[in-house]
Coordinates of C-alpha atoms and ligand atoms in Angstrom, one line a residue:
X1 CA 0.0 0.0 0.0
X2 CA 1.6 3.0 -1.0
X3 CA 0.1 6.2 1.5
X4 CA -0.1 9.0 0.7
X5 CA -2.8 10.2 3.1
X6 CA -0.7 12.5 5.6
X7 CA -3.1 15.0 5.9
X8 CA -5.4 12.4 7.5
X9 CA -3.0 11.1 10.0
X10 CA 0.9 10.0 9.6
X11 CA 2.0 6.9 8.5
X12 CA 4.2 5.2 9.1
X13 CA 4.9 6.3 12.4
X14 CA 8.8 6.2 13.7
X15 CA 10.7 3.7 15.1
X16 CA 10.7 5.1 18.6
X17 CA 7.0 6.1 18.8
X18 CA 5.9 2.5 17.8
X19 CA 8.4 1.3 20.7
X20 CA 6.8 3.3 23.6
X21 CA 3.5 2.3 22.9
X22 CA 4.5 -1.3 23.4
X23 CA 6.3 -1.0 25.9
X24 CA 3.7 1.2 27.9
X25 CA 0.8 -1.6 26.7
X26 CA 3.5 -4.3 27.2
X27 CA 4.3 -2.9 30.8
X28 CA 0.7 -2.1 32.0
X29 CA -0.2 1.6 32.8
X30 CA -1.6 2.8 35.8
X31 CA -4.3 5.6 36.0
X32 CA -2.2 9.2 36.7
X33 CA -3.1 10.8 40.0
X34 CA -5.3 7.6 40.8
X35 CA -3.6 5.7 43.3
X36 CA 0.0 6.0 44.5
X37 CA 1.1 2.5 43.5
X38 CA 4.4 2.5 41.3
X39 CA 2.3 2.1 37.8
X40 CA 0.1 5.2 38.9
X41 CA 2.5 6.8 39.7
X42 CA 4.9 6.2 36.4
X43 CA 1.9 6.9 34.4
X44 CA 1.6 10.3 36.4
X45 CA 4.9 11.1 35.4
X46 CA 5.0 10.6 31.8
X47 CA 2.1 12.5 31.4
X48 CA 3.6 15.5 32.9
X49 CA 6.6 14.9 31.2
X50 CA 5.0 14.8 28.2
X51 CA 2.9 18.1 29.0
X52 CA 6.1 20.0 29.6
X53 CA 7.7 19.2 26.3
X54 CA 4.1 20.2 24.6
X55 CA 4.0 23.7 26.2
X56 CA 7.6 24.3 25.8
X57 CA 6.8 23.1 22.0
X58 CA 4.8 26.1 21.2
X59 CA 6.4 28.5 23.4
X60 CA 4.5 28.5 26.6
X61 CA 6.3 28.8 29.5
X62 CA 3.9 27.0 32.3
X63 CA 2.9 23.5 31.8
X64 CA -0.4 23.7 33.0
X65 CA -1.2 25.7 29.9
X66 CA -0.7 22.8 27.5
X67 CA -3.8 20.5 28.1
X68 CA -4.1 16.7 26.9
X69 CA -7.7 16.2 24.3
X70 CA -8.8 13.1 22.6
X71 CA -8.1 14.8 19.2
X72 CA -8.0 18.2 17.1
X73 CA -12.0 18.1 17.6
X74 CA -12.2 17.6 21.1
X75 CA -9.7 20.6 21.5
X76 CA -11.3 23.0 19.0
X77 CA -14.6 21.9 21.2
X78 CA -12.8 22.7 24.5
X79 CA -12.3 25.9 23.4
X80 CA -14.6 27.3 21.6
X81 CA -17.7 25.8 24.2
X82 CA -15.5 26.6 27.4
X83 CA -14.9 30.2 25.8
X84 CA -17.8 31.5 24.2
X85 CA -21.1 32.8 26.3
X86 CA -24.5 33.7 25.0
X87 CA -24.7 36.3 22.7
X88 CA -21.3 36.8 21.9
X89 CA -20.5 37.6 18.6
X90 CA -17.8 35.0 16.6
X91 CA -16.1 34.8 13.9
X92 CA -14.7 32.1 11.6
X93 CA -12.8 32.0 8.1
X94 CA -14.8 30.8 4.8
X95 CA -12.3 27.2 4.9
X96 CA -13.1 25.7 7.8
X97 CA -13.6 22.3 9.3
X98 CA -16.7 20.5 10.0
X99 CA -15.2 20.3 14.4
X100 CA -14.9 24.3 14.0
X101 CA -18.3 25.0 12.1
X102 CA -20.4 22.7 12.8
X103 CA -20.2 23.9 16.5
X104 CA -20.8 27.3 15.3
X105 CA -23.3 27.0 12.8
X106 CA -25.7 25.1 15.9
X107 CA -24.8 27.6 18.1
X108 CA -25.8 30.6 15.7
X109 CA -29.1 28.2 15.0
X110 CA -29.7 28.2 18.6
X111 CA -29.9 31.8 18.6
X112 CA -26.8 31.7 21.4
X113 CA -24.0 33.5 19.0
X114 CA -23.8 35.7 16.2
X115 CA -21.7 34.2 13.8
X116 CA -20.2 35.9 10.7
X117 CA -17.8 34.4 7.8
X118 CA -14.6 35.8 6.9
X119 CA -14.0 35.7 3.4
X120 CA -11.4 33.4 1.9
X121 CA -10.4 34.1 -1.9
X122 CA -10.5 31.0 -4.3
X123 CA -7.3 29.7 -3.4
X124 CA -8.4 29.1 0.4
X125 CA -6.3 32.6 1.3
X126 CA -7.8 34.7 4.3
X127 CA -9.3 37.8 3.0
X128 CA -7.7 40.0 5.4
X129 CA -9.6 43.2 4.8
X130 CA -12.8 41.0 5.2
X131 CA -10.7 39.7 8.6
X132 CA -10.6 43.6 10.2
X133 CA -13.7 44.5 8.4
X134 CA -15.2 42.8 10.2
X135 CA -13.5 41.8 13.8
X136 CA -15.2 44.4 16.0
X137 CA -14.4 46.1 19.2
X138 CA -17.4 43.1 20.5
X139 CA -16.1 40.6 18.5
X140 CA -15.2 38.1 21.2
X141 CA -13.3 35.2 19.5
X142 CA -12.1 34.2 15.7
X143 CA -11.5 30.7 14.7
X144 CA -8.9 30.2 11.9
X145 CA -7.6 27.1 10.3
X146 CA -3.6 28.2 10.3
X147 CA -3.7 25.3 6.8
X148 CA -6.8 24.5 4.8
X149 CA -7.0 20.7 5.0
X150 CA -8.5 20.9 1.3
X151 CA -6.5 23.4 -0.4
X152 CA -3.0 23.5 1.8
X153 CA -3.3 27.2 2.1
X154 CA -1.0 28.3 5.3
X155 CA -2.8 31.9 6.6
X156 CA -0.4 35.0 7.1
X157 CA -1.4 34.2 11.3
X158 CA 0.7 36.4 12.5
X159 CA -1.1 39.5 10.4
X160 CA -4.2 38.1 11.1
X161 CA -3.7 37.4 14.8
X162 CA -2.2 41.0 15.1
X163 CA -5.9 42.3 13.5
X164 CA -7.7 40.0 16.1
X165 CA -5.9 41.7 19.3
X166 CA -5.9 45.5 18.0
X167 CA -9.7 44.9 18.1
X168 CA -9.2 43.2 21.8
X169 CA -10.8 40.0 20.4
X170 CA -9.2 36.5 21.0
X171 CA -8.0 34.1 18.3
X172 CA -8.3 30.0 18.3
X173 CA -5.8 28.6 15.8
X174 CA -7.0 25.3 14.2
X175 CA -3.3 23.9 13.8
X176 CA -4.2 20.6 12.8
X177 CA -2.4 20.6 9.7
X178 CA 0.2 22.9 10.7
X179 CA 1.5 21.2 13.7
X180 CA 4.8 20.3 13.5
X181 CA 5.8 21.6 10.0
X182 CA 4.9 25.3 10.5
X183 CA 6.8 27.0 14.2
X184 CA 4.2 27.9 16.1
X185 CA 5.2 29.9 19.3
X186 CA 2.6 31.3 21.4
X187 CA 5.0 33.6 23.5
X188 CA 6.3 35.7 20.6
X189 CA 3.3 35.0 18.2
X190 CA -0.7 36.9 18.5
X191 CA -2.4 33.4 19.2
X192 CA -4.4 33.0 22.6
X193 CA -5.5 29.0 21.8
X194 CA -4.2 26.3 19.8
X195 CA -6.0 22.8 18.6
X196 CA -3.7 20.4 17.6
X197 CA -4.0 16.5 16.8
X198 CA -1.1 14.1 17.6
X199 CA -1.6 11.6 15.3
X200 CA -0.9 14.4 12.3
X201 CA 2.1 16.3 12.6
X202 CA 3.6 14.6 15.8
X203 CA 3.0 11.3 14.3
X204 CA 1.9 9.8 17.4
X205 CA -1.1 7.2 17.9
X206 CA -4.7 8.4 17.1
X207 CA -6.9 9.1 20.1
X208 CA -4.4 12.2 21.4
X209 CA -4.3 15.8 21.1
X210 CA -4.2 18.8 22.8
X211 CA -5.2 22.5 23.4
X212 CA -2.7 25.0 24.2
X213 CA -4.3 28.3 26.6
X214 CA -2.2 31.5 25.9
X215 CA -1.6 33.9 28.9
X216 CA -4.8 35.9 27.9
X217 CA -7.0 33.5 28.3
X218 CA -8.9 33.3 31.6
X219 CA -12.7 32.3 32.2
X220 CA -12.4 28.5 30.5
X221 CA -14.8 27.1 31.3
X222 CA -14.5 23.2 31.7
X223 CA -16.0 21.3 28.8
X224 CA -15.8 17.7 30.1
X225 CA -17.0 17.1 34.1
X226 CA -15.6 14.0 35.8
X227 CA -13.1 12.8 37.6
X228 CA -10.0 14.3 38.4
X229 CA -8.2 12.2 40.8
X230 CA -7.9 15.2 43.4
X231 CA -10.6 16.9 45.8
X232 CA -12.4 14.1 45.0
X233 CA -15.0 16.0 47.7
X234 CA -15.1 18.7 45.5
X235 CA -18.9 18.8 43.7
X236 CA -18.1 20.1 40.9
X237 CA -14.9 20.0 38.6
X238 CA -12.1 21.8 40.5
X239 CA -10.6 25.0 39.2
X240 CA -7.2 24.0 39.2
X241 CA -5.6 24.0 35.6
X242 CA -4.8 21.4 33.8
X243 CA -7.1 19.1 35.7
X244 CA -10.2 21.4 35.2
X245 CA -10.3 19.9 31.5
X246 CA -9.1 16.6 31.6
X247 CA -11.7 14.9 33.5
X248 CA -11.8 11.1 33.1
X249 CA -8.9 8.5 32.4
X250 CA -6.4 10.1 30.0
X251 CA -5.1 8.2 26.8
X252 CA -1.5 7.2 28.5
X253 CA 0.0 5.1 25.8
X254 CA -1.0 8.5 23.3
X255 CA 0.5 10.8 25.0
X256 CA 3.4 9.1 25.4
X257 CA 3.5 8.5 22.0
X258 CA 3.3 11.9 21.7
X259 CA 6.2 12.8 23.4
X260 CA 8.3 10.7 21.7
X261 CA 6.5 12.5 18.3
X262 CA 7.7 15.5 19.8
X263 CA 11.3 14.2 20.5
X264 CA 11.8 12.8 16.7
X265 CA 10.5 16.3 15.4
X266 CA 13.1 17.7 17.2
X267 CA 15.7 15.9 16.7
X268 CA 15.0 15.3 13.4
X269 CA 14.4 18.8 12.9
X270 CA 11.1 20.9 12.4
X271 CA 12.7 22.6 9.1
X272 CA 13.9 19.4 7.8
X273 CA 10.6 17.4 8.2
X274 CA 8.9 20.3 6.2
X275 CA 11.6 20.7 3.5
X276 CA 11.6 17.2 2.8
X277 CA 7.4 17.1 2.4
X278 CA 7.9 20.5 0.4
X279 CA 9.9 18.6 -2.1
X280 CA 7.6 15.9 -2.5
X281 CA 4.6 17.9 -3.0
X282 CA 6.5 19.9 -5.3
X283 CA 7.6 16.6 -7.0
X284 CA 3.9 15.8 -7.3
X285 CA 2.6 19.4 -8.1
X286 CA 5.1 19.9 -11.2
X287 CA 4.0 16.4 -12.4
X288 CA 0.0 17.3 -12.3
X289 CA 0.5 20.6 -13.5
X290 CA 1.9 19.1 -16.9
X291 CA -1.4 17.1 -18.1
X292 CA -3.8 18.7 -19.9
X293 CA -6.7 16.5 -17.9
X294 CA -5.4 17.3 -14.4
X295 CA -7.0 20.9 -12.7
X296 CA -5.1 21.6 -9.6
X297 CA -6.6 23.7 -6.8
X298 CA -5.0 26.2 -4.1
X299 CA -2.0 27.8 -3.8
X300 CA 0.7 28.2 -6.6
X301 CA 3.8 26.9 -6.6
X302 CA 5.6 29.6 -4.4
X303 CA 2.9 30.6 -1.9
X304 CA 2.9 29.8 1.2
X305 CA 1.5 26.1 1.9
X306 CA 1.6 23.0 3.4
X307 CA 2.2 19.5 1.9
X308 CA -1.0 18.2 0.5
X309 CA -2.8 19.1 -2.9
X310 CA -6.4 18.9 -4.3
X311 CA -7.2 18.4 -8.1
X312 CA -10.0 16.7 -9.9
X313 CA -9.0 15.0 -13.4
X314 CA -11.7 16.5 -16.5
X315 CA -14.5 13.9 -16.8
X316 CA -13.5 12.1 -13.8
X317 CA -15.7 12.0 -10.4
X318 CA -13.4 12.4 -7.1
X319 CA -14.8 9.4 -5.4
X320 CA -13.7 7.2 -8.8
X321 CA -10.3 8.5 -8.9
X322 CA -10.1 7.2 -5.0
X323 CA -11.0 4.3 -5.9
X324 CA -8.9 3.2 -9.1
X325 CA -6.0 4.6 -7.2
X326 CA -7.0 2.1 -3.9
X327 CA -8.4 -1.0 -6.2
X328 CA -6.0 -0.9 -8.6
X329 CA -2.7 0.6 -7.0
X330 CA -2.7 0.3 -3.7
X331 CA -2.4 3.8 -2.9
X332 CA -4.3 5.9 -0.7
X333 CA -5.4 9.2 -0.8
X334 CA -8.7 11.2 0.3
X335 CA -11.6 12.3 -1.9
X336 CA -14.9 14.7 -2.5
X337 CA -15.0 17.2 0.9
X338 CA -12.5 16.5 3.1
X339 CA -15.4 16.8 6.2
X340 CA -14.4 20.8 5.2
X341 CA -17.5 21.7 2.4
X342 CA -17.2 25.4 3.1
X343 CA -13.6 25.2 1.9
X344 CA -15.2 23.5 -1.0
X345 CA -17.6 25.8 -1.7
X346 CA -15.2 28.8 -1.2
X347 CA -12.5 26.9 -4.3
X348 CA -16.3 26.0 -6.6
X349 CA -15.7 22.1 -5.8
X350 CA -18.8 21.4 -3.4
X351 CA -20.4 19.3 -3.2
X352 CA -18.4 16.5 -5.4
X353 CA -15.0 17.8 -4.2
X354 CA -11.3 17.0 -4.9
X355 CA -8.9 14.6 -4.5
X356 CA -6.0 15.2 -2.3
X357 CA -2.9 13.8 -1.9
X358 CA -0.7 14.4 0.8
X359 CA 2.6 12.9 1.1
X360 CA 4.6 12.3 4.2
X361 CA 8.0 12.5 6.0
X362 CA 8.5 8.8 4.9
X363 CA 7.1 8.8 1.6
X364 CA 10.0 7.7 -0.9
X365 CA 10.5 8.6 -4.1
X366 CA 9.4 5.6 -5.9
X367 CA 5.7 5.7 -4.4
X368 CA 5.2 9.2 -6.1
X369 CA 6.7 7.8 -9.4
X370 CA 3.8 5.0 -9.5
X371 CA 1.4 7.5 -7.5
X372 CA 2.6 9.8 -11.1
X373 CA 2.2 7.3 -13.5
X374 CA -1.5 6.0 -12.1
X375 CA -3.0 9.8 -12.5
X376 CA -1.6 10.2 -15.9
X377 CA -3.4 6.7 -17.2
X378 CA -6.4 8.3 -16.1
X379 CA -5.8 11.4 -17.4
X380 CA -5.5 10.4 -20.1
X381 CA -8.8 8.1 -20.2
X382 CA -11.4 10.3 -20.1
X383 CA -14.5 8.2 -19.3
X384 CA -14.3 6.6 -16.0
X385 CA -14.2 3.0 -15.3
X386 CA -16.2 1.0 -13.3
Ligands
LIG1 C1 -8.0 21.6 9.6 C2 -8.5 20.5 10.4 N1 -9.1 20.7 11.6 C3 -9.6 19.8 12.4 C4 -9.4 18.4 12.1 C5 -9.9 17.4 13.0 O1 -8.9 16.6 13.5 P1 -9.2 15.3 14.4 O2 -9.9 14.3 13.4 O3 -7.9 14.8 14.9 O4 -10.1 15.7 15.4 C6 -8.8 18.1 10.9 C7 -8.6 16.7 10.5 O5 -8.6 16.3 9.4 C8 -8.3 19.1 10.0 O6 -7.7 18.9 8.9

């Protein structure tokens, strides 16, 4: 199987991610702050270890700031629920994901926000007149994918946040396909909250993310009630950060396969990782953009992007491109809306969509050649077969 479905979740995963998680399953894992036996205990540990090396990952200084989710979606829903009160006004870009505005779409139906759309132009690039336009003075937060997941567009967030906080409004960063390949540093940069998934960028195991609270942010409230493993007394959740949000048993074997993620990126090197996916998808771009049949969507060549890219081949349907590529070649990529249809509308692909292909870290050379080769028979076979 050749994979080339990154911007999902990373595979294959290194060497030293896969050997934690055995040997944390292998070993047995005790429940942190339950219990002071010696697997409680060890579990308790790596947890914070892992915590500290997340914060200090996107420049926070305190580790209770860098609190452990289930995924991108469960953070972006942390957030944005804990955050947000009746009738305050939101804001969210024209290319986001279904776990951003799906929340916000009920919400505005509910009559509990007012929700407005920034603008996004056809590439997936934030409008940024649209973006101060209009962020008001009441506006009280903005939600914006740092990447497109359909189009690969990377947002000028440092502009944008800058616009968010000269209005005194807040701004959520959906970083779930940035993580990892694009710094993110929440001490020098405008960003008050970040959603991340492990199982992207960090290449760790699915089931782990995380959402990181900038110093500005105060007032979160908890979005999951339950059981801390302190003041157990207590009624109701207990203030104290980061337990306030991660009620219930955490995912230990994820998070520490997220540290270790964390430790390969940075050994390995956050600018290497990227440049090597860069020239892969470039690999891939310059091949697409040569047949006739082939209509590529986003970003050009030398704007700023991440590694993934969405076309369509003329008289081809998405879904049936996915599915010669899987039946026939073994490879894997992901097709029609990418669980993001206002990015689709915003590029004139909804509802059908695209297909994207997103290389990885590991990804070799040869894989692209036969990914290559499959998309040109087809280009070049205009009716689709069944
Ligand atoms: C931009 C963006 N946001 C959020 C998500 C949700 O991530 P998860 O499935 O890990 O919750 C994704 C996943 O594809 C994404 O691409």
């Amino acid at each position: 199987m050749i994979y080339l479905d990154n911007g999902a979740t990373s595979f294959p995963k290194p060497e030293r991610v896969l050997a934690s998680v055995e040997k944390t399953i292998r070993m047995g894992s005790g429940t942190p702050g339950r219990g002071s036996h010696e697997k409680a205990l060890a579990a308790g540990y790596a947890v914070e270890k892992a915590r500290r090396e997340t914060a200090r990952f996107f420049g926070l200084f305190e580790d209770f700031r860098a609190i452990f989710t289930y995924s991108a979606t469960d953070a972006l829903n942390m957030a944005i629920k804990g955050f947000v009160r009746k009738g305050d006004k939101v804001l969210m870009s024209a290319v986001e994901h279904n776990s951003t505005s799906r929340q916000l779409f009920r919400m505005k139906r509910d009559k509990y926000i007012d929700l407005d759309i920034v603008r996004c132009d056809e590439k997936g690039f934030l409008d940024m007149e649209d973006l101060e336009k209009k962020t008001g003075t009441d506006t009280k937060l903005v939600v914006i994918s740092h990447a497109s997941n359909v189009t690969g567009a990377l947002q000028d967030i440092e502009l944008a946040g800058r616009i968010v906080r000269e209005k005194g409004s807040f701004l959520l960063l959906d970083a779930a396909q940035t993580v990892a390949r694009v710094p993110i540093d929440m001490g020098a940069m405008p960003i008050d909250m970040v959603a991340f998934a492990g199982h992207k960028g960090f290449f760790s195991l699915q089931g782990v993310g995380g959402l990181l609270i900038g110093e500005r942010v105060r007032n979160l409230k908890p979005f999951r009630e339950g059981g801390t493993g302190f003041d157990s007394a207590s009624e109701i959740q207990p203030a104290p950060w980061p337990e306030a949000f991660e009620a219930g048993t955490c995912n230990v074997p994820g998070i520490v396969s997220l540290y270790e993620g964390i430790k390969f990126i940075k050994e390995t090197g956050l600018e290497n990782i990227a440049a090597e996916e860069k020239r892969k998808i470039k690999i891939i771009r310059d091949f697409l953009a040569g047949l006739d049949a082939v209509r590529i969507y986003g970003p050009g060549p030398d704007e700023p992007s991440v590694s993934l890219i969405s076309f369509n081949i003329k008289g081809w349907e998405p879904e049936d491109v996915g599915a010669v590529l899987s039946e026939n070649y073994e490879i894997a990529v992901r097709t029609g809306l990418q669980c993001a249809p206002l990015a689709h509308k915003c590029i004139g692909t909804f509802p059908a969509g695209t297909v994207r292909v997103s290389p990885g870290y590991f990804t070799t050379d040869e894989e692209i050649n036969i990914f290559c080769k499959a998309v040109r028979v087809m280009a070049e076979t205009l009716v689709p077969v069944y």
